[in-house]
Each structure stands twice: as structure tokens, then as C-alpha cells.
Short mmCIF file of C-alpha atoms and ligand atoms in Angstrom, two decimals:
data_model
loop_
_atom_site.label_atom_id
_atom_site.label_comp_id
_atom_site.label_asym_id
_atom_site.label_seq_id
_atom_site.Cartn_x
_atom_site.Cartn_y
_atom_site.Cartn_z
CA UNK A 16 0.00 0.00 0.00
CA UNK A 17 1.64 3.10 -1.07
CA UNK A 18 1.54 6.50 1.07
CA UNK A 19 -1.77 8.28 0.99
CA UNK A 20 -1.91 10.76 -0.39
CA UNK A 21 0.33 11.67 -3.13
CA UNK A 22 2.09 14.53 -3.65
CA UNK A 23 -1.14 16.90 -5.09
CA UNK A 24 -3.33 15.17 -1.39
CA UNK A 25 -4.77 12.82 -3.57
CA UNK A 26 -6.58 9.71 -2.02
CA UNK A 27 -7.28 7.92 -5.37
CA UNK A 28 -9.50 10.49 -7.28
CA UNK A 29 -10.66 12.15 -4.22
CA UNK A 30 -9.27 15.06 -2.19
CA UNK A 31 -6.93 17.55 -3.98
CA UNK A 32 -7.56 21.03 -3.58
CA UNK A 33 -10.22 22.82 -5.23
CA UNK A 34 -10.05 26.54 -4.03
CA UNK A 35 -9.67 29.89 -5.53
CA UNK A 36 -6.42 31.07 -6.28
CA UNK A 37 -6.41 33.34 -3.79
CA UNK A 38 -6.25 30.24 -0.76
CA UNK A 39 -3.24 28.73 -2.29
CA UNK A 40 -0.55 30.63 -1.10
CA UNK A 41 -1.75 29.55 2.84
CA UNK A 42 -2.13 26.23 1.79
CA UNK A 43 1.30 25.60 0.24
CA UNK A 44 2.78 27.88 3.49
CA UNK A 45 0.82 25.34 5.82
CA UNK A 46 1.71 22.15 3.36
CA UNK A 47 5.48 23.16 3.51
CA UNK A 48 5.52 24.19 7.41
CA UNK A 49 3.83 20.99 8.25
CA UNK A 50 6.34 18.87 6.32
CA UNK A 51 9.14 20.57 8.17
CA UNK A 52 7.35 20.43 11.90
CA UNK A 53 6.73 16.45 11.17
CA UNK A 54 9.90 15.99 10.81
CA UNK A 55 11.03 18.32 13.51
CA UNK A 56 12.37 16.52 17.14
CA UNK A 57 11.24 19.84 19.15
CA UNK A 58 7.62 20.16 17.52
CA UNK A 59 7.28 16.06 18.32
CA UNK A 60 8.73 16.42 21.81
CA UNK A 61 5.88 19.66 22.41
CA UNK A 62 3.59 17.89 20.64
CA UNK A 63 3.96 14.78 22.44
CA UNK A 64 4.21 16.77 25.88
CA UNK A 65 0.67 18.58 25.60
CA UNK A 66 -1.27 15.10 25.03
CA UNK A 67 0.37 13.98 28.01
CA UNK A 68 0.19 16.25 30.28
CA UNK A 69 -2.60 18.77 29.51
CA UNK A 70 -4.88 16.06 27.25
CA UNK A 71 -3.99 13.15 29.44
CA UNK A 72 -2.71 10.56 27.13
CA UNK A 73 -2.91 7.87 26.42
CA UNK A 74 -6.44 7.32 26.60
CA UNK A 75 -7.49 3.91 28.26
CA UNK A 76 -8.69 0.65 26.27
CA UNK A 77 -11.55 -0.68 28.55
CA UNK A 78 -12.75 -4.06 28.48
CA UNK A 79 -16.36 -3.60 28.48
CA UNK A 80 -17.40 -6.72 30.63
CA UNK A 81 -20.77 -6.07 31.12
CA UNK A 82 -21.52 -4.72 27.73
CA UNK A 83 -19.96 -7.63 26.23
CA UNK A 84 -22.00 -10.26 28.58
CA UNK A 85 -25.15 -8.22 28.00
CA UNK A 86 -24.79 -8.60 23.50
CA UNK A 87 -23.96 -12.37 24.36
CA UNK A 88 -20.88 -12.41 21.63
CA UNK A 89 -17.63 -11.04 20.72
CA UNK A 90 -15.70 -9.31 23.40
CA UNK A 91 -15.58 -5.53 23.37
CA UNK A 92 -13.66 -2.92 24.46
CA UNK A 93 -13.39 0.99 23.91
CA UNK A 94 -10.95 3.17 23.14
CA UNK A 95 -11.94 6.19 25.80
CA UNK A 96 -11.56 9.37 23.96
CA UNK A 97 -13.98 10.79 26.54
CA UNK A 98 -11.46 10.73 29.01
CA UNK A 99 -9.66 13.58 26.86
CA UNK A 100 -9.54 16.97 28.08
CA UNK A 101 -12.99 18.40 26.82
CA UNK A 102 -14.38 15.21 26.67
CA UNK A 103 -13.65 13.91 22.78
CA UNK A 104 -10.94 13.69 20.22
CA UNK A 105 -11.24 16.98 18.95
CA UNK A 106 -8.66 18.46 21.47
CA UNK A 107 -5.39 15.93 19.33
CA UNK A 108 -6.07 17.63 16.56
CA UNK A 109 -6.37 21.30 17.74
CA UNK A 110 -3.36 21.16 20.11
CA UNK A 111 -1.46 19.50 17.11
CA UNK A 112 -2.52 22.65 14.63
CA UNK A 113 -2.18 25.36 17.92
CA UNK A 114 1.72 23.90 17.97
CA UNK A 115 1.48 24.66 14.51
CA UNK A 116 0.21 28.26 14.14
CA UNK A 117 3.28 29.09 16.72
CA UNK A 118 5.80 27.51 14.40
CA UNK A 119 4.18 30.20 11.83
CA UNK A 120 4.09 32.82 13.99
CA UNK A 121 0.53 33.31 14.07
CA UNK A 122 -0.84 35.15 16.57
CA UNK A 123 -4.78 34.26 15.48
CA UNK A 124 -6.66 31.60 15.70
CA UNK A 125 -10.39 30.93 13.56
CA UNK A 126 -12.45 27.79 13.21
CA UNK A 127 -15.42 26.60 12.34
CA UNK A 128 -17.69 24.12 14.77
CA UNK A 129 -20.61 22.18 14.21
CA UNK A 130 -21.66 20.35 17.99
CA UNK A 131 -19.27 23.08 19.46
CA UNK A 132 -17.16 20.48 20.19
CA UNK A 133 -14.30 21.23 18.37
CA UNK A 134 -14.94 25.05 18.80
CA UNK A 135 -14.29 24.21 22.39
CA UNK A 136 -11.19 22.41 21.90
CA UNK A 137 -9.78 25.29 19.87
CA UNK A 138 -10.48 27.95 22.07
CA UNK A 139 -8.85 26.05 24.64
CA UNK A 140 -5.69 24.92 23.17
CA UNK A 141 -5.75 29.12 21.87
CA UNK A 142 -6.20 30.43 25.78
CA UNK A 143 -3.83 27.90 26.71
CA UNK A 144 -0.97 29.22 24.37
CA UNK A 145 -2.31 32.46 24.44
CA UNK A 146 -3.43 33.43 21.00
CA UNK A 147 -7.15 35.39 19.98
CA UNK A 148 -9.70 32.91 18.86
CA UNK A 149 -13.19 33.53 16.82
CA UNK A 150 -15.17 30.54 16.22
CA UNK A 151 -17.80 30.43 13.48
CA UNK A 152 -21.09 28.35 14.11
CA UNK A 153 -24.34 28.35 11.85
CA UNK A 154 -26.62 29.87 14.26
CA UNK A 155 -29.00 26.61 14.44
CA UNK A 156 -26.51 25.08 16.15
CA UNK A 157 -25.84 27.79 18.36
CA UNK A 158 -29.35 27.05 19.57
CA UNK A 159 -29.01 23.49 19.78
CA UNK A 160 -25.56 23.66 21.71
CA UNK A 161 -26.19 26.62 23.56
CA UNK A 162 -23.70 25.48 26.40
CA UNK A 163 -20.82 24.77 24.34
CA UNK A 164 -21.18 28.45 23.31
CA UNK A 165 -21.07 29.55 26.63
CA UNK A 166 -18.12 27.14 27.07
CA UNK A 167 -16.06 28.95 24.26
CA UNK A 168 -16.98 32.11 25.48
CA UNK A 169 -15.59 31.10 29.17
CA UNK A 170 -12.54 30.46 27.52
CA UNK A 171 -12.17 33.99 26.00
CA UNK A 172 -13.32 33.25 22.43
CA UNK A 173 -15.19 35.25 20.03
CA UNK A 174 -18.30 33.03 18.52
CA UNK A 175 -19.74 34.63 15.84
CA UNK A 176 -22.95 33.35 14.41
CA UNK A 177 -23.49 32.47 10.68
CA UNK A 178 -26.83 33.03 9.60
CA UNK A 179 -26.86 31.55 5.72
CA UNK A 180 -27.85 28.67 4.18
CA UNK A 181 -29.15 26.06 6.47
CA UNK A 182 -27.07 27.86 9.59
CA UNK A 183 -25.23 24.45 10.34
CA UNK A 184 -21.25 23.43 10.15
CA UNK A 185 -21.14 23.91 6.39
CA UNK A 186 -22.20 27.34 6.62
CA UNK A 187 -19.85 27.88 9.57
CA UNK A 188 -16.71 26.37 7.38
CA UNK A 189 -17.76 28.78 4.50
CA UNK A 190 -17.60 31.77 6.78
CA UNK A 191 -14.37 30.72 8.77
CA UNK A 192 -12.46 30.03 5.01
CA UNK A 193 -13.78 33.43 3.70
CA UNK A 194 -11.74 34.69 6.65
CA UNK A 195 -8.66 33.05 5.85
CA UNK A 196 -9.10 34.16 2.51
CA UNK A 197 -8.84 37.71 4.10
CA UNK A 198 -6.70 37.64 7.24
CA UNK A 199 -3.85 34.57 5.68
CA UNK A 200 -0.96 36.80 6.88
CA UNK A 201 -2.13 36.75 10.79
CA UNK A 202 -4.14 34.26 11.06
CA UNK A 203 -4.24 30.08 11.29
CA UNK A 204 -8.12 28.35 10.11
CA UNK A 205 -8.20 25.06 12.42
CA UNK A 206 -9.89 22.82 10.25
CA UNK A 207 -11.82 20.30 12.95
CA UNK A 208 -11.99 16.99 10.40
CA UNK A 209 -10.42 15.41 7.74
CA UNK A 210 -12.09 17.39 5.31
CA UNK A 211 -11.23 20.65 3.16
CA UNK A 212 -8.45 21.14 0.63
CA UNK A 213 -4.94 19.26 1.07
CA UNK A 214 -2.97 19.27 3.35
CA UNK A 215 -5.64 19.14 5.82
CA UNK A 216 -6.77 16.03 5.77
CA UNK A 217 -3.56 14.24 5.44
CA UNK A 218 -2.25 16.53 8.58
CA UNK A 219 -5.76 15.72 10.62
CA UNK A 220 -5.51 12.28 10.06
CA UNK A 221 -1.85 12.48 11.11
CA UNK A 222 -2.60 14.39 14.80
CA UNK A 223 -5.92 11.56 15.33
CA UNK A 224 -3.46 8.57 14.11
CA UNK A 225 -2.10 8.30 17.90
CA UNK A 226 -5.52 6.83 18.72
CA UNK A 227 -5.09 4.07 16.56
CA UNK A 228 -1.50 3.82 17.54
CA UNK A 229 -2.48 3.57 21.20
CA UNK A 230 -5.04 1.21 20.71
CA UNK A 231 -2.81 -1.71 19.02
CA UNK A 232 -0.22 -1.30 21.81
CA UNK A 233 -2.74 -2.09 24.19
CA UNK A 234 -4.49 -4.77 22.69
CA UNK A 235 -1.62 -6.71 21.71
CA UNK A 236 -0.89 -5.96 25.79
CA UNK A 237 -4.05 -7.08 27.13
CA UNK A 238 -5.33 -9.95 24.34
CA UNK A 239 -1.62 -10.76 22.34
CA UNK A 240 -3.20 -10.55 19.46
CA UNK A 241 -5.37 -7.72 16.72
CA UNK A 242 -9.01 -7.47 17.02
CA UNK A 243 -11.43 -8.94 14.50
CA UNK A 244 -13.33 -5.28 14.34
CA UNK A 245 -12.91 -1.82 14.58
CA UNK A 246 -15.87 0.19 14.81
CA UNK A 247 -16.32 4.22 14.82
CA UNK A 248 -19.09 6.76 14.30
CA UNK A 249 -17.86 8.69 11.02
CA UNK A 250 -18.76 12.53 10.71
CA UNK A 251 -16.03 14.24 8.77
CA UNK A 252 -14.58 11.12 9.64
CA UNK A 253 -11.35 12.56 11.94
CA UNK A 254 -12.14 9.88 15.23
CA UNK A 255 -12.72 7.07 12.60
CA UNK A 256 -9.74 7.60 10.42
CA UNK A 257 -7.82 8.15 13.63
CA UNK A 258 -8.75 4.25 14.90
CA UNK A 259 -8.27 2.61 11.65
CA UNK A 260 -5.12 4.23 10.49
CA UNK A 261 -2.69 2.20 12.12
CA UNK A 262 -4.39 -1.03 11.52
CA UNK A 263 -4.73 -0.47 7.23
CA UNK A 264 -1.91 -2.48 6.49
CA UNK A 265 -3.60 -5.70 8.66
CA UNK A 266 -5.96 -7.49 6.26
CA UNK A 267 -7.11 -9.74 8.62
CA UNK A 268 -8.78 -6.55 10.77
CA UNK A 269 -12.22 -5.91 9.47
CA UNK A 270 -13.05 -1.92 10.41
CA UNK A 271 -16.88 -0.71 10.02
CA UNK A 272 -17.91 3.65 9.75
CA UNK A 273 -20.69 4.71 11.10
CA UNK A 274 -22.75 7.34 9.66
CA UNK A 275 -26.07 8.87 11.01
CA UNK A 276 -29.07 7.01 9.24
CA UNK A 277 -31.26 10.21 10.82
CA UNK A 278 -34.73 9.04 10.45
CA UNK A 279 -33.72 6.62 7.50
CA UNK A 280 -32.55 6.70 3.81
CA UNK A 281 -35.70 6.76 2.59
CA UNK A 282 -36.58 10.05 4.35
CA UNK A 283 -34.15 12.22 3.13
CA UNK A 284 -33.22 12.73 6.88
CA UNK A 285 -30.01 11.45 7.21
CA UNK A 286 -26.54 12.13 6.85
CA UNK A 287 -25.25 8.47 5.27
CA UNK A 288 -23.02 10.02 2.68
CA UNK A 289 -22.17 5.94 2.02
CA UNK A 290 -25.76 5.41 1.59
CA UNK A 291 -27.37 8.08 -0.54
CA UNK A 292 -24.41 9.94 -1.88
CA UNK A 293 -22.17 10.07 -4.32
CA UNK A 294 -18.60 11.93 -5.57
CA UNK A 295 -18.31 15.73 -5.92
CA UNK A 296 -16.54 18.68 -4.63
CA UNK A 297 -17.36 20.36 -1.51
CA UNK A 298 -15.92 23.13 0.47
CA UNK A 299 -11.99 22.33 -1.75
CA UNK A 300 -12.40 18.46 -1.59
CA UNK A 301 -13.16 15.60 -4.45
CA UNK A 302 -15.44 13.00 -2.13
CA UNK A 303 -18.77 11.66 -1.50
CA UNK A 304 -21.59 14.02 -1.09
CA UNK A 305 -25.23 14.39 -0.34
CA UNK A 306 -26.36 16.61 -3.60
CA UNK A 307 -29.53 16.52 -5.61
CA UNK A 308 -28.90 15.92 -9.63
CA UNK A 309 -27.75 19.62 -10.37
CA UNK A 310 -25.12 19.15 -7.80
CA UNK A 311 -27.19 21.27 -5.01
CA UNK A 312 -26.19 20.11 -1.56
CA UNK A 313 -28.83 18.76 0.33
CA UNK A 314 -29.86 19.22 4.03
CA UNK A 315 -28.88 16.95 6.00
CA UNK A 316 -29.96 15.48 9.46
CA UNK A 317 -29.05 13.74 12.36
CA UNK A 318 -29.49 13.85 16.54
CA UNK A 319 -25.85 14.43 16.87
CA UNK A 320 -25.13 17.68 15.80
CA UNK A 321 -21.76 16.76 15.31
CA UNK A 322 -22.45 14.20 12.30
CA UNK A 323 -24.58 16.47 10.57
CA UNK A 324 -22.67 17.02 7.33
CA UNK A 325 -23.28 16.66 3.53
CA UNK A 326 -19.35 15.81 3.00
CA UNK A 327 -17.25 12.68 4.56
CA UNK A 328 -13.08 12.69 4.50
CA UNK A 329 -11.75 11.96 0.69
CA UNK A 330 -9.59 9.07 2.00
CA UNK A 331 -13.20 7.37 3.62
CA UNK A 332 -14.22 7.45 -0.23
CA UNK A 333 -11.20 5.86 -1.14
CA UNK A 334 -11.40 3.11 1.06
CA UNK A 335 -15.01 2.56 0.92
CA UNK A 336 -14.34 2.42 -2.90
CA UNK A 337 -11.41 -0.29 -2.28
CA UNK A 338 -13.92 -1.98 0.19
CA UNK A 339 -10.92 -1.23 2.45
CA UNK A 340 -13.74 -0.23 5.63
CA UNK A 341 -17.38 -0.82 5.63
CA UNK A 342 -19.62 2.08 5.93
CA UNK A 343 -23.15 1.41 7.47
CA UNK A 344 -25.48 3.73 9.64
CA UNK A 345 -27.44 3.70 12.74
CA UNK A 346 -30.61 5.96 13.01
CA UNK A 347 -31.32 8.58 15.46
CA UNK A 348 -33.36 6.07 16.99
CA UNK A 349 -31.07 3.53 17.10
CA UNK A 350 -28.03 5.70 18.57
CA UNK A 351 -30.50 6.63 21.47
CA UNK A 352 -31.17 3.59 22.63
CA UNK A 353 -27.63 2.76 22.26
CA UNK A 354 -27.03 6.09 24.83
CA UNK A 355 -28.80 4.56 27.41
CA UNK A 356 -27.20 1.06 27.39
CA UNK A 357 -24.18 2.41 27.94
CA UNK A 358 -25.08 4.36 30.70
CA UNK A 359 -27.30 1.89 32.07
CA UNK A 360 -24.60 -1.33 31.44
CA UNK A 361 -21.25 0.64 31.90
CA UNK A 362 -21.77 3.65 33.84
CA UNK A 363 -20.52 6.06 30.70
CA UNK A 364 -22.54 8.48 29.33
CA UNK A 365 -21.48 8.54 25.72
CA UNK A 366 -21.53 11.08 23.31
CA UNK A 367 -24.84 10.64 20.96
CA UNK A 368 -22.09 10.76 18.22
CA UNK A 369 -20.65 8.18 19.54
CA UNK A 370 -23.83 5.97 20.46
CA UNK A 371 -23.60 5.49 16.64
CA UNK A 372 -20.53 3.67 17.19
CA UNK A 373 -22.04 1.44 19.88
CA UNK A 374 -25.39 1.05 17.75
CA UNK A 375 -23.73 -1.15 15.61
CA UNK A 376 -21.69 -3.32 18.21
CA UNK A 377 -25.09 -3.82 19.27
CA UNK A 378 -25.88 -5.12 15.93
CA UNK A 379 -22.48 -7.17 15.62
CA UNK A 380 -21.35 -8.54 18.19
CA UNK A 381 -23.93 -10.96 19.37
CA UNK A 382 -23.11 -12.49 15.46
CA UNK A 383 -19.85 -13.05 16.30
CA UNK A 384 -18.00 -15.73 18.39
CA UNK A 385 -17.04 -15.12 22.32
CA UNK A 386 -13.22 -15.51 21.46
CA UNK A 387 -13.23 -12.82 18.70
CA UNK A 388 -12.41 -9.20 19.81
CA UNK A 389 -13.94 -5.76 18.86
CA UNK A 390 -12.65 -1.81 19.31
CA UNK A 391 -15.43 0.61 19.55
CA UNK A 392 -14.11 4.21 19.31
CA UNK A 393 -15.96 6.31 21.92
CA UNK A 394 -15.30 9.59 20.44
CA UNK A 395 -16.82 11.63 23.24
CA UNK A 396 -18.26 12.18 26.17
CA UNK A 397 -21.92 12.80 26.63
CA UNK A 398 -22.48 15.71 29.15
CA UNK A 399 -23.17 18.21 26.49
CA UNK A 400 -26.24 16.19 24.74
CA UNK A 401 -28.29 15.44 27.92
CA UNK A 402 -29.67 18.38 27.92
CA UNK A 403 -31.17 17.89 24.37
CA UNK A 404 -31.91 14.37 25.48
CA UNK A 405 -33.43 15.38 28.18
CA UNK A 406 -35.65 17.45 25.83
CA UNK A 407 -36.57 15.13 23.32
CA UNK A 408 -38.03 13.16 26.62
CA UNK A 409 -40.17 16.01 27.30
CA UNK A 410 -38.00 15.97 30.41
CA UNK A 411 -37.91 19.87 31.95
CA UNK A 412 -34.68 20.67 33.85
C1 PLP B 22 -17.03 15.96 16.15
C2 PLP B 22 -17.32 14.69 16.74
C3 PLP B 22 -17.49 13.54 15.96
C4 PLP B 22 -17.51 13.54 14.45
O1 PLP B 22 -16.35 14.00 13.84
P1 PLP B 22 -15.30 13.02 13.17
O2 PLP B 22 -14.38 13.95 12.46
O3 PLP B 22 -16.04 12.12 12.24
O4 PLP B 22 -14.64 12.28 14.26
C5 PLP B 22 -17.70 12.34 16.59
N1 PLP B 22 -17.76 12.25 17.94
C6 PLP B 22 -17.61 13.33 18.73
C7 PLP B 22 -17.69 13.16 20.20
C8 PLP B 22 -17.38 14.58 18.17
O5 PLP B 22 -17.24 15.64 18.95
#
């Protein structure tokens, strides 16, 4: 398997870099800086530092006993990206690109966020190095994660609503490149998936690999041996990619995406780019979208905010194309009910992007044998959707 991607970002056909003329000259600066930083010992030792100390790596691989006894098959354990520092993955990546934007001597920090999770990670890996931070969010999602906004705001950031289009994360990464596009010479855009124009989604995939990397360490520690399955909830597809990377070049480990299957294909609802999509460009990327025949992005839908996107990572659409990784979906419905037997069976409160994830463990593993081994990817932590749970229960607070 050769390196992904080549030298123009390409995964296969997908990714490249379809911008105006006017972005290139930041993304060759960030391309070339990045090169040099990877291969730097100091940026490695920082980097390294940061998720250790401040993030609290490595993340633990717990043996869900009670989940697995409960499905009645395969044994299962998750990779705890909840335990991060602000409770997902999110915070690798934007301490990773934070390192970064010093090395370019960049004093300001944008990005875009859909759930608000990653618009929370940014603005704290900004106040903890000290740089100026404005986050863009579509202002529907403002509503829906009204505390996250609060959160970013605690932490000295500027969140500025984006009311076009349908006022969700692709709105929100519109706005935040239009800025780039304006401030390049000052200013570092934190992409928050492996999405956009190269070399972001090589780089993103790079700073999420060490889950991946973690998590064969310590199952060859706990079981001597590779899972069967990997399984991860794919938005962008940044805590999926992140899993799977270091396990590509093992046939024998099968690895299944998880998109959100809304209120089904056959409503519209959804966000299963897999499913009901197919190639395009979005937002400077070649990859599988949710469009209508002239091309129009659709809406999309899901109960996790943080899923809710027409576009998935251009290396998911290579591999999906290879039938490298499985892509499947779990509905809203399915994801919920998946929230509460996690909380119920392990005592974690899981993200209700990352209930995807555990919907379909629920759906494998009680096909498979009791000696075979799967890794669920819990993304995130749940404490900012029980309030919206809560909600949909008719619950008041
Ligand atoms: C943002 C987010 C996701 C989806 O993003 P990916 O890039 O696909 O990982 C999943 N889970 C949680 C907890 C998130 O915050």
C-alpha cells in the first residue's frame, strides 16, 4: 500500500484542492511548514508533551465486561476518547494545529464548529498558548448547543454566528475560510476533520493517528493478538480515520464507519453520505456528497449535531471504494437507545455521536463468536447532549 496521499493530497480520485487562487498561497505555506514540523524533534517532543500532560494521554482501552456479557458475543472494548480533556478527540487535533500556528508565527486563531465540540477544543488549546480565537457556528446550532457556546466564550473566544444557508457546520466552514481568505498573513483556520483542501486532511488524520497507535499497543498488551473489528461513528470522519489508520496495512482486521441514518434513507433525513451519496466537490475536496442531480447540496440530518454534514473525508471514499472499511449507519433512533445502554450497562454516558458507534456493536457482536475481539471508538463524552436528550423526553430541567 503506497503512502496516501500523493504529492497533489490525492486519495485515489478524491481530495486535492479545489479553491480559488487566492487560498493557495496559505495552503502551500501550511503544506510546507507541516512537512518541516513532522519531521522536527522539538515540535514532536511539544507535541507529544501537551497530550500527556494537559490532554492526558494515552487514553485507556476498557474491556467492556458487562456490555460484552449483555450482546452475548464477541468481546468488546473501547478506546476512551472521553477521558480527553474536553471530553472527545477533537482536542489531538487542535493542540497539534495550535503547535502549529506558533511555528508560523501566528498570533490568530479561527475555526469553524458544528456540535461546538471542536470550537471548544480550539479555544482552549488558543487560551492555553495564548493566541485570539473567533469561532464560526451556523446559528441553528448555536441554539441546539447553547452550552458549548457559553463554554467557548468562558474560555475567552469570540463566537460569531453564521446566519446563511441552512445555519449548520457547512455554513460555519464557509464563513471561517472566507476569513482566511482575508486575514492569511495573521491568522491560522483550524480545520476540525479530515475534510477541506490538502494538506488538511492528510495533517488531521496524522494528529488523530495516535488513537489508533495507542489502541494496538494495548491490545496486543491485554489480548496478544489484533481485534477482529474496529468500529467508529464517522462525521467528517477525523475519530474514525484516527482508529483505523494504524491497523490499514492488517488485512485480517475488518473496520466498520458509522454514519447517522437520521430518520432513515428513505426520508431524506439522514446524513449516510455511504448510503445516498455520491462523488463531488465540496468546500476544496473531491469525495462523497449528499447533492440533488444539479449538484445542489442537500440538508442533512441527524441527533448528533456533530455528524450532521453533507461531505465525509476523501480518504473514507477511497477506502469505501477499495472496500478497504465498511460504511453502514445507525438511526437517530437507534443511537439513542444505544445512549442509554451504555449508561445503564457501563456507567458512561457517551456522546450521541458516539452511540452510533455502539449502535452497531449492538448489531455485531452478538453475530460473532465469544473468542473474537472488537474496538469501539468512543469519540466523546456525553455531558453536552443530555440536555437535548433530556428534551426530546419532554423531560424539563
Ligand atoms: C465531532 C465529533 C465527531 C464527528 O467527527 P469526526 O471527524 O467524524 O470524528 C464524533 N464524535 C464526537 C464526540 C465529536 O465531537
Amino acid at each position: 500500500m503506497p503512502m496516501l496521499p500523493d504529492s497533489r493530497g490525492r486519495f485515489g480520485s478524491y481530495g486535492g484542492r479545489y479553491v480559488p487562487e487566492t487560498l493557495m498561497p496559505a495552503l502551500l505555506e501550511l503544506e510546507e511548514e507541516y512537512a518541516k514540523a513532522k519531521r522536527d524533534r522539538r515540535f514532536q517532543t511539544d507535541l507529544a508533551y501537551y497530550l500527556k500532560q494537559y490532554v492526558g494521554r494515552p487514553t485507556s482501552l476498557y474491556r467492556a465486561d458487562r456490555l460484552t456479557k449483555k450482546l452475548g458475543g464477541a468481546k468488546i472494548y473501547l478506546k476512551r476518547e472521553d477521558l480527553c480533556h474536553t471530553g472527545a478527540h477533537k482536542i489531538n487535533n487542535a493542540i497539534g494545529q495550535v503547535l502549529l500556528a506558533l511555528r508560523m508565527k501566528k498570533g490568530r486563531i479561527i475555526a469553524e464548529t458544528g456540535a461546538g465540540q471542536h470550537g471548544v477544543a480550539t479555544a482552549t488549546a488558543a487560551a492555553m498558548f495564548g493566541l485570539q480565537c473567533e469561532i464560526y457556528m451556523g446559528t441553528e446550532d448555536m441554539q441546539r448547543q447553547a452550552l458549548n457556546v457559553f463554554r467557548m466564550r468562558l474560555l475567552g473566544a469570540t463566537v460569531t454566528g453564521v446566519d446563511a444557508g441552512s445555519r449548520t457546520l457547512k455554513d460555519a466552514i464557509s464563513e471561517a475560510m472566507r476569513d482566511w481568505t482575508t486575514n492569511v498573513r495573521t491568522t491560522h483556520y483550524v480545520l476540525g476533520s479530515v475534510l477541506g483542501a490538502h494538506p488538511y486532511p492528510m495533517m488531521i488524520r496524522d494528529f488523530q493517528a495516535i488513537i489508533g497507535r495507542e489502541a494496538r499497543k494495548q491490545i496486543l498488551s491485554a489480548e496478544k493478538r489484533l481485534p477482529d473489528y474496529l468500529v467508529a461513528c464517522v462525521g467528517g470522519g477525523s475519530n474514525s480515520i484516527g482508529l483505523f489508520h494504524a491497523f490499514l496495512r492488517d488485512p485480517k482486521v475488518k473496520m466498520i464507519g458509522v454514519e447517522a441514518g437520521g430518520l432513515g434513507i428513505e426520508s431524506g433525513k439522514h446524513a449516510a453520505r455511504f448510503s445516498g451519496g455520491k462523488p463531488g466537490v465540496l468546500q476544496g475536496t473531491m469525495t462523497y456528497l449528499l447533492q440533488d442531480e444539479n449538484g445542489q447540496i442537500n440538508l442533512t440530518h441527524s441527533v448528533s449535531a456533530g455528524l450532521d454534514y453533507a461531505a465525509v473525508g476523501p480518504e473514507h471514499s477511497l477506502y469505501h471504494d477499495q472496500g478497504r472499511i465498511e460504511y453502514t449507519y445507525a438511526t437517530d433512533s437507534e443511537a439513542l437507545t444505544a445512549f442509554d445502554l451504555l449508561a445503564h450497562e457501563e456507567g458512561i454516558v457517551p456522546a450521541l455521536e458516539s452511540a452510533h458507534a455502539i449502535a452497531q456493536v449492538v448489531k455485531l457482536a452478538p453475530k460473532l463468536k465469544k473468542s473474537q475481539l472488537i474496538i469501539a471508538n468512543l469519540s466523546g463524552r456525553g455531558d453536552k447532549d443530555v440536555q437535548q436528550v433530556a428534551r426530546m423526553r419532554g423531560v424539563s430541567l
